[in-house]
Amino acid sequence: MFQIVANGDVPDATYFNGLMRQSVIPVTSTTRPSSPVDGMTIYETDHDLIRTWNGSSWQITGGARTYARKTGDETVANSATLQDDDQLFLPVVAGAVYEMRLRVYFVSPPTPDIKFGWGYPAGAKLWWTAIDAQTGTTLGKLTETDVAAVVTIGPTWQTQTFEGVVIVGGTSGTLNFRWAQNGANASNTIVQEGSMLMLERVA
């Protein structure tokens, strides 16, 4: 319980522990308090995370979600080589675990179709799946090295949703959404404005 202090009183440990429970203390991930009390909250300046001590560990309670949104259309033609999307990428921290969600709006005629993949830091693992916009089926459990294609597209405008888990190894870096035509063709394949990538750090 928080202690009320009157003029002339000498605050004791209960008073100061109560203050710590109400204050957000700026630290880094390597300078967290060594003897935290239940409910103590810190802000990790190097990771932009808010954590709260639950009696046994520091739990992430805020600042863990990041977004990247396309603010304009991006066009690829005559290329089946995966390329990093111009805007759909986010930083990831060494040793962290993230939930990933992505919604992509795209236009591609049936001849080139479209395919998707990922770029990631060395040592990272990515388990993901996609819901096929045309059939509604799930494409199964895919890994960081897999490439998924959407073929025989009709109508030409589609949306695709992705979800998964990103486990970052010992190297920080960037998670990049990658895409290309499934078969090189002069027709334009376009990933459209409004597509959005989200990462939420869970560990």
mmCIF file of C-alpha atoms in Angstrom:
data_model
loop_
_atom_site.group_PDB
_atom_site.id
_atom_site.type_symbol
_atom_site.label_atom_id
_atom_site.label_comp_id
_atom_site.label_asym_id
_atom_site.label_seq_id
_atom_site.Cartn_x
_atom_site.Cartn_y
_atom_site.Cartn_z
ATOM 1 C CA MET A 1 0.000 0.000 0.000
ATOM 2 C CA PHE A 2 1.216 3.514 -0.784
ATOM 3 C CA GLN A 3 2.295 5.468 2.287
ATOM 4 C CA ILE A 4 1.105 9.040 2.906
ATOM 5 C CA VAL A 5 3.926 11.236 4.256
ATOM 6 C CA ALA A 6 3.229 14.331 6.349
ATOM 7 C CA ASN A 7 5.567 17.241 6.978
ATOM 8 C CA GLY A 8 8.368 16.125 9.258
ATOM 9 C CA ASP A 9 7.938 12.404 8.573
ATOM 10 C CA VAL A 10 10.883 10.311 7.427
ATOM 11 C CA PRO A 11 9.854 8.232 4.388
ATOM 12 C CA ASP A 12 10.649 4.535 4.678
ATOM 13 C CA ALA A 13 11.164 1.743 2.147
ATOM 14 C CA THR A 14 7.417 1.290 1.686
ATOM 15 C CA TYR A 15 7.121 4.899 0.548
ATOM 16 C CA PHE A 16 9.943 4.662 -1.987
ATOM 17 C CA ASN A 17 8.792 1.271 -3.288
ATOM 18 C CA GLY A 18 5.366 2.784 -3.828
ATOM 19 C CA LEU A 19 6.897 5.624 -5.810
ATOM 20 C CA MET A 20 8.743 3.148 -8.010
ATOM 21 C CA ARG A 21 5.494 1.338 -8.758
ATOM 22 C CA GLN A 22 3.998 4.579 -10.056
ATOM 23 C CA SER A 23 6.980 5.851 -12.038
ATOM 24 C CA VAL A 24 8.193 4.842 -15.475
ATOM 25 C CA ILE A 25 11.975 4.665 -15.203
ATOM 26 C CA PRO A 26 14.057 5.219 -18.365
ATOM 27 C CA VAL A 27 16.804 2.586 -18.662
ATOM 28 C CA THR A 28 18.402 0.404 -21.308
ATOM 29 C CA SER A 29 17.993 -3.344 -21.682
ATOM 30 C CA THR A 30 21.341 -3.789 -19.900
ATOM 31 C CA THR A 31 20.701 -1.335 -17.035
ATOM 32 C CA ARG A 32 17.355 -2.601 -15.734
ATOM 33 C CA PRO A 33 16.937 -2.337 -11.925
ATOM 34 C CA SER A 34 18.627 -5.308 -10.234
ATOM 35 C CA SER A 35 16.103 -5.588 -7.384
ATOM 36 C CA PRO A 36 12.715 -4.624 -8.853
ATOM 37 C CA VAL A 37 9.476 -4.627 -6.892
ATOM 38 C CA ASP A 38 6.167 -5.961 -8.209
ATOM 39 C CA GLY A 39 4.564 -3.484 -10.570
ATOM 40 C CA MET A 40 7.736 -1.512 -11.297
ATOM 41 C CA THR A 41 7.626 -0.171 -14.855
ATOM 42 C CA ILE A 42 10.598 0.760 -17.046
ATOM 43 C CA TYR A 43 11.071 2.220 -20.493
ATOM 44 C CA GLU A 44 13.906 0.604 -22.478
ATOM 45 C CA THR A 45 15.344 3.428 -24.519
ATOM 46 C CA ASP A 46 17.376 1.128 -26.790
ATOM 47 C CA HIS A 47 14.344 -0.968 -27.793
ATOM 48 C CA ASP A 48 11.480 1.530 -27.353
ATOM 49 C CA LEU A 49 9.690 -0.958 -25.076
ATOM 50 C CA ILE A 50 7.717 -0.555 -21.869
ATOM 51 C CA ARG A 51 8.172 -3.464 -19.437
ATOM 52 C CA THR A 52 6.610 -4.232 -16.052
ATOM 53 C CA TRP A 53 8.048 -6.524 -13.372
ATOM 54 C CA ASN A 54 5.508 -9.240 -12.482
ATOM 55 C CA GLY A 55 7.449 -10.686 -9.563
ATOM 56 C CA SER A 56 9.662 -12.992 -11.606
ATOM 57 C CA SER A 57 10.374 -11.401 -15.019
ATOM 58 C CA TRP A 58 10.110 -8.214 -17.063
ATOM 59 C CA GLN A 59 6.974 -8.467 -19.219
ATOM 60 C CA ILE A 60 6.457 -6.335 -22.334
ATOM 61 C CA THR A 61 3.441 -4.094 -21.703
ATOM 62 C CA GLY A 62 3.750 -1.387 -24.342
ATOM 63 C CA GLY A 63 5.596 0.021 -27.314
ATOM 64 C CA ALA A 64 5.989 -3.410 -28.887
ATOM 65 C CA ARG A 65 3.991 -2.889 -32.080
ATOM 66 C CA THR A 66 5.422 -1.332 -35.234
ATOM 67 C CA TYR A 67 3.870 -0.715 -38.645
ATOM 68 C CA ALA A 68 4.916 -0.080 -42.218
ATOM 69 C CA ARG A 69 2.310 1.089 -44.727
ATOM 70 C CA LYS A 70 2.532 1.642 -48.459
ATOM 71 C CA THR A 71 1.717 5.239 -49.309
ATOM 72 C CA GLY A 72 1.843 4.696 -53.084
ATOM 73 C CA ASP A 73 1.658 1.968 -55.712
ATOM 74 C CA GLU A 74 4.819 0.056 -56.708
ATOM 75 C CA THR A 75 5.118 -1.549 -60.149
ATOM 76 C CA VAL A 76 7.258 -4.413 -61.466
ATOM 77 C CA ALA A 77 7.285 -5.620 -65.072
ATOM 78 C CA ASN A 78 9.466 -8.115 -66.947
ATOM 79 C CA SER A 79 11.010 -9.523 -63.762
ATOM 80 C CA ALA A 80 10.562 -12.778 -61.864
ATOM 81 C CA THR A 81 13.419 -11.942 -59.468
ATOM 82 C CA LEU A 82 12.253 -11.305 -55.906
ATOM 83 C CA GLN A 83 12.900 -7.717 -54.820
ATOM 84 C CA ASP A 84 12.446 -5.914 -51.501
ATOM 85 C CA ASP A 85 9.264 -3.884 -51.350
ATOM 86 C CA ASP A 86 10.035 -0.162 -51.222
ATOM 87 C CA GLN A 87 8.077 0.421 -47.998
ATOM 88 C CA LEU A 88 6.990 -2.868 -46.418
ATOM 89 C CA PHE A 89 9.922 -3.507 -44.086
ATOM 90 C CA LEU A 90 10.557 -3.127 -40.343
ATOM 91 C CA PRO A 91 13.579 -3.365 -38.007
ATOM 92 C CA VAL A 92 14.002 -6.420 -35.771
ATOM 93 C CA VAL A 93 16.202 -6.780 -32.685
ATOM 94 C CA ALA A 94 18.659 -9.600 -31.979
ATOM 95 C CA GLY A 95 17.166 -12.260 -29.719
ATOM 96 C CA ALA A 96 13.597 -10.953 -30.046
ATOM 97 C CA VAL A 97 10.445 -12.822 -31.065
ATOM 98 C CA TYR A 98 7.692 -11.128 -33.086
ATOM 99 C CA GLU A 99 4.208 -11.871 -34.309
ATOM 100 C CA MET A 100 3.942 -10.852 -37.971
ATOM 101 C CA ARG A 101 0.824 -9.808 -39.872
ATOM 102 C CA LEU A 102 0.632 -8.460 -43.398
ATOM 103 C CA ARG A 103 -2.146 -7.509 -45.800
ATOM 104 C CA VAL A 104 -1.183 -6.949 -49.422
ATOM 105 C CA TYR A 105 -3.356 -5.420 -52.138
ATOM 106 C CA PHE A 106 -2.127 -6.133 -55.642
ATOM 107 C CA VAL A 107 -2.969 -6.105 -59.328
ATOM 108 C CA SER A 108 -1.496 -8.667 -61.720
ATOM 109 C CA PRO A 109 -2.848 -10.251 -64.914
ATOM 110 C CA PRO A 110 -3.041 -14.085 -65.041
ATOM 111 C CA THR A 111 -0.012 -14.382 -67.331
ATOM 112 C CA PRO A 112 2.720 -13.091 -64.979
ATOM 113 C CA ASP A 113 0.841 -13.783 -61.702
ATOM 114 C CA ILE A 114 2.770 -12.869 -58.524
ATOM 115 C CA LYS A 115 4.979 -14.521 -55.897
ATOM 116 C CA PHE A 116 6.009 -13.561 -52.368
ATOM 117 C CA GLY A 117 8.947 -14.146 -50.041
ATOM 118 C CA TRP A 118 10.971 -12.527 -47.257
ATOM 119 C CA GLY A 119 14.321 -10.948 -46.527
ATOM 120 C CA TYR A 120 15.674 -11.297 -42.975
ATOM 121 C CA PRO A 121 18.839 -11.016 -40.855
ATOM 122 C CA ALA A 122 21.297 -13.913 -40.756
ATOM 123 C CA GLY A 123 20.190 -16.590 -38.303
ATOM 124 C CA ALA A 124 16.542 -15.516 -38.158
ATOM 125 C CA LYS A 125 13.706 -18.031 -38.403
ATOM 126 C CA LEU A 126 10.319 -17.240 -39.911
ATOM 127 C CA TRP A 127 7.311 -19.534 -39.769
ATOM 128 C CA TRP A 128 4.488 -18.076 -41.811
ATOM 129 C CA THR A 129 1.406 -18.825 -43.811
ATOM 130 C CA ALA A 130 -0.748 -17.001 -46.345
ATOM 131 C CA ILE A 131 -4.453 -17.171 -47.030
ATOM 132 C CA ASP A 132 -5.016 -17.489 -50.769
ATOM 133 C CA ALA A 133 -7.336 -14.657 -51.761
ATOM 134 C CA GLN A 134 -8.828 -16.573 -54.673
ATOM 135 C CA THR A 135 -9.558 -19.935 -53.045
ATOM 136 C CA GLY A 136 -9.639 -19.014 -49.344
ATOM 137 C CA THR A 137 -7.256 -21.886 -48.558
ATOM 138 C CA THR A 138 -4.247 -21.622 -46.265
ATOM 139 C CA LEU A 139 -0.894 -22.243 -47.922
ATOM 140 C CA GLY A 140 0.472 -24.315 -45.045
ATOM 141 C CA LYS A 141 3.413 -23.791 -42.708
ATOM 142 C CA LEU A 142 6.157 -22.036 -44.652
ATOM 143 C CA THR A 143 9.679 -21.059 -43.552
ATOM 144 C CA GLU A 144 11.920 -18.059 -44.157
ATOM 145 C CA THR A 145 13.332 -19.608 -47.338
ATOM 146 C CA ASP A 146 9.979 -20.475 -48.953
ATOM 147 C CA VAL A 147 8.401 -18.541 -51.801
ATOM 148 C CA ALA A 148 4.625 -18.635 -52.285
ATOM 149 C CA ALA A 149 2.980 -17.924 -55.628
ATOM 150 C CA VAL A 150 -0.550 -16.810 -56.478
ATOM 151 C CA VAL A 151 -1.328 -18.173 -59.948
ATOM 152 C CA THR A 152 -4.174 -17.947 -62.475
ATOM 153 C CA ILE A 153 -5.305 -14.732 -60.862
ATOM 154 C CA GLY A 154 -8.850 -13.644 -61.536
ATOM 155 C CA PRO A 155 -10.006 -10.988 -61.120
ATOM 156 C CA THR A 156 -6.758 -9.096 -61.623
ATOM 157 C CA TRP A 157 -7.243 -7.112 -58.383
ATOM 158 C CA GLN A 158 -6.706 -9.245 -55.261
ATOM 159 C CA THR A 159 -5.761 -9.132 -51.605
ATOM 160 C CA GLN A 160 -3.558 -11.565 -49.702
ATOM 161 C CA THR A 161 -3.166 -11.914 -45.938
ATOM 162 C CA PHE A 162 -0.096 -13.281 -44.163
ATOM 163 C CA GLU A 163 0.663 -14.164 -40.558
ATOM 164 C CA GLY A 164 3.537 -15.813 -38.757
ATOM 165 C CA VAL A 165 6.243 -15.786 -36.111
ATOM 166 C CA VAL A 166 9.680 -14.200 -36.530
ATOM 167 C CA ILE A 167 12.446 -15.497 -34.241
ATOM 168 C CA VAL A 168 15.519 -13.305 -34.548
ATOM 169 C CA GLY A 169 18.926 -14.874 -33.935
ATOM 170 C CA GLY A 170 22.030 -13.063 -32.749
ATOM 171 C CA THR A 171 21.945 -10.456 -35.513
ATOM 172 C CA SER A 172 19.657 -7.425 -35.631
ATOM 173 C CA GLY A 173 18.443 -6.205 -38.985
ATOM 174 C CA THR A 174 15.332 -5.789 -41.093
ATOM 175 C CA LEU A 175 12.401 -7.986 -42.035
ATOM 176 C CA ASN A 176 11.634 -7.198 -45.683
ATOM 177 C CA PHE A 177 8.550 -8.261 -47.597
ATOM 178 C CA ARG A 178 9.707 -9.383 -51.067
ATOM 179 C CA TRP A 179 7.742 -9.970 -54.251
ATOM 180 C CA ALA A 180 8.013 -10.333 -58.024
ATOM 181 C CA GLN A 181 6.149 -11.608 -61.027
ATOM 182 C CA ASN A 182 5.803 -15.370 -60.956
ATOM 183 C CA GLY A 183 6.842 -15.400 -64.599
ATOM 184 C CA ALA A 184 8.541 -12.431 -66.271
ATOM 185 C CA ASN A 185 6.056 -10.588 -68.472
ATOM 186 C CA ALA A 186 5.672 -7.118 -69.973
ATOM 187 C CA SER A 187 2.352 -6.642 -68.144
ATOM 188 C CA ASN A 188 2.496 -4.561 -64.973
ATOM 189 C CA THR A 189 2.322 -6.283 -61.583
ATOM 190 C CA ILE A 190 1.466 -3.728 -58.895
ATOM 191 C CA VAL A 191 1.506 -3.883 -55.095
ATOM 192 C CA GLN A 192 -0.861 -1.134 -54.098
ATOM 193 C CA GLU A 193 -1.111 1.749 -51.679
ATOM 194 C CA GLY A 194 -2.675 0.745 -48.369
ATOM 195 C CA SER A 195 -0.844 -2.572 -48.033
ATOM 196 C CA MET A 196 0.473 -2.824 -44.469
ATOM 197 C CA LEU A 197 3.000 -4.847 -42.484
ATOM 198 C CA MET A 198 2.785 -5.163 -38.686
ATOM 199 C CA LEU A 199 5.224 -6.643 -36.172
ATOM 200 C CA GLU A 200 4.431 -7.054 -32.475
ATOM 201 C CA ARG A 201 7.250 -8.039 -30.190
ATOM 202 C CA VAL A 202 6.229 -10.809 -27.779
ATOM 203 C CA ALA A 203 9.599 -11.725 -26.234
#
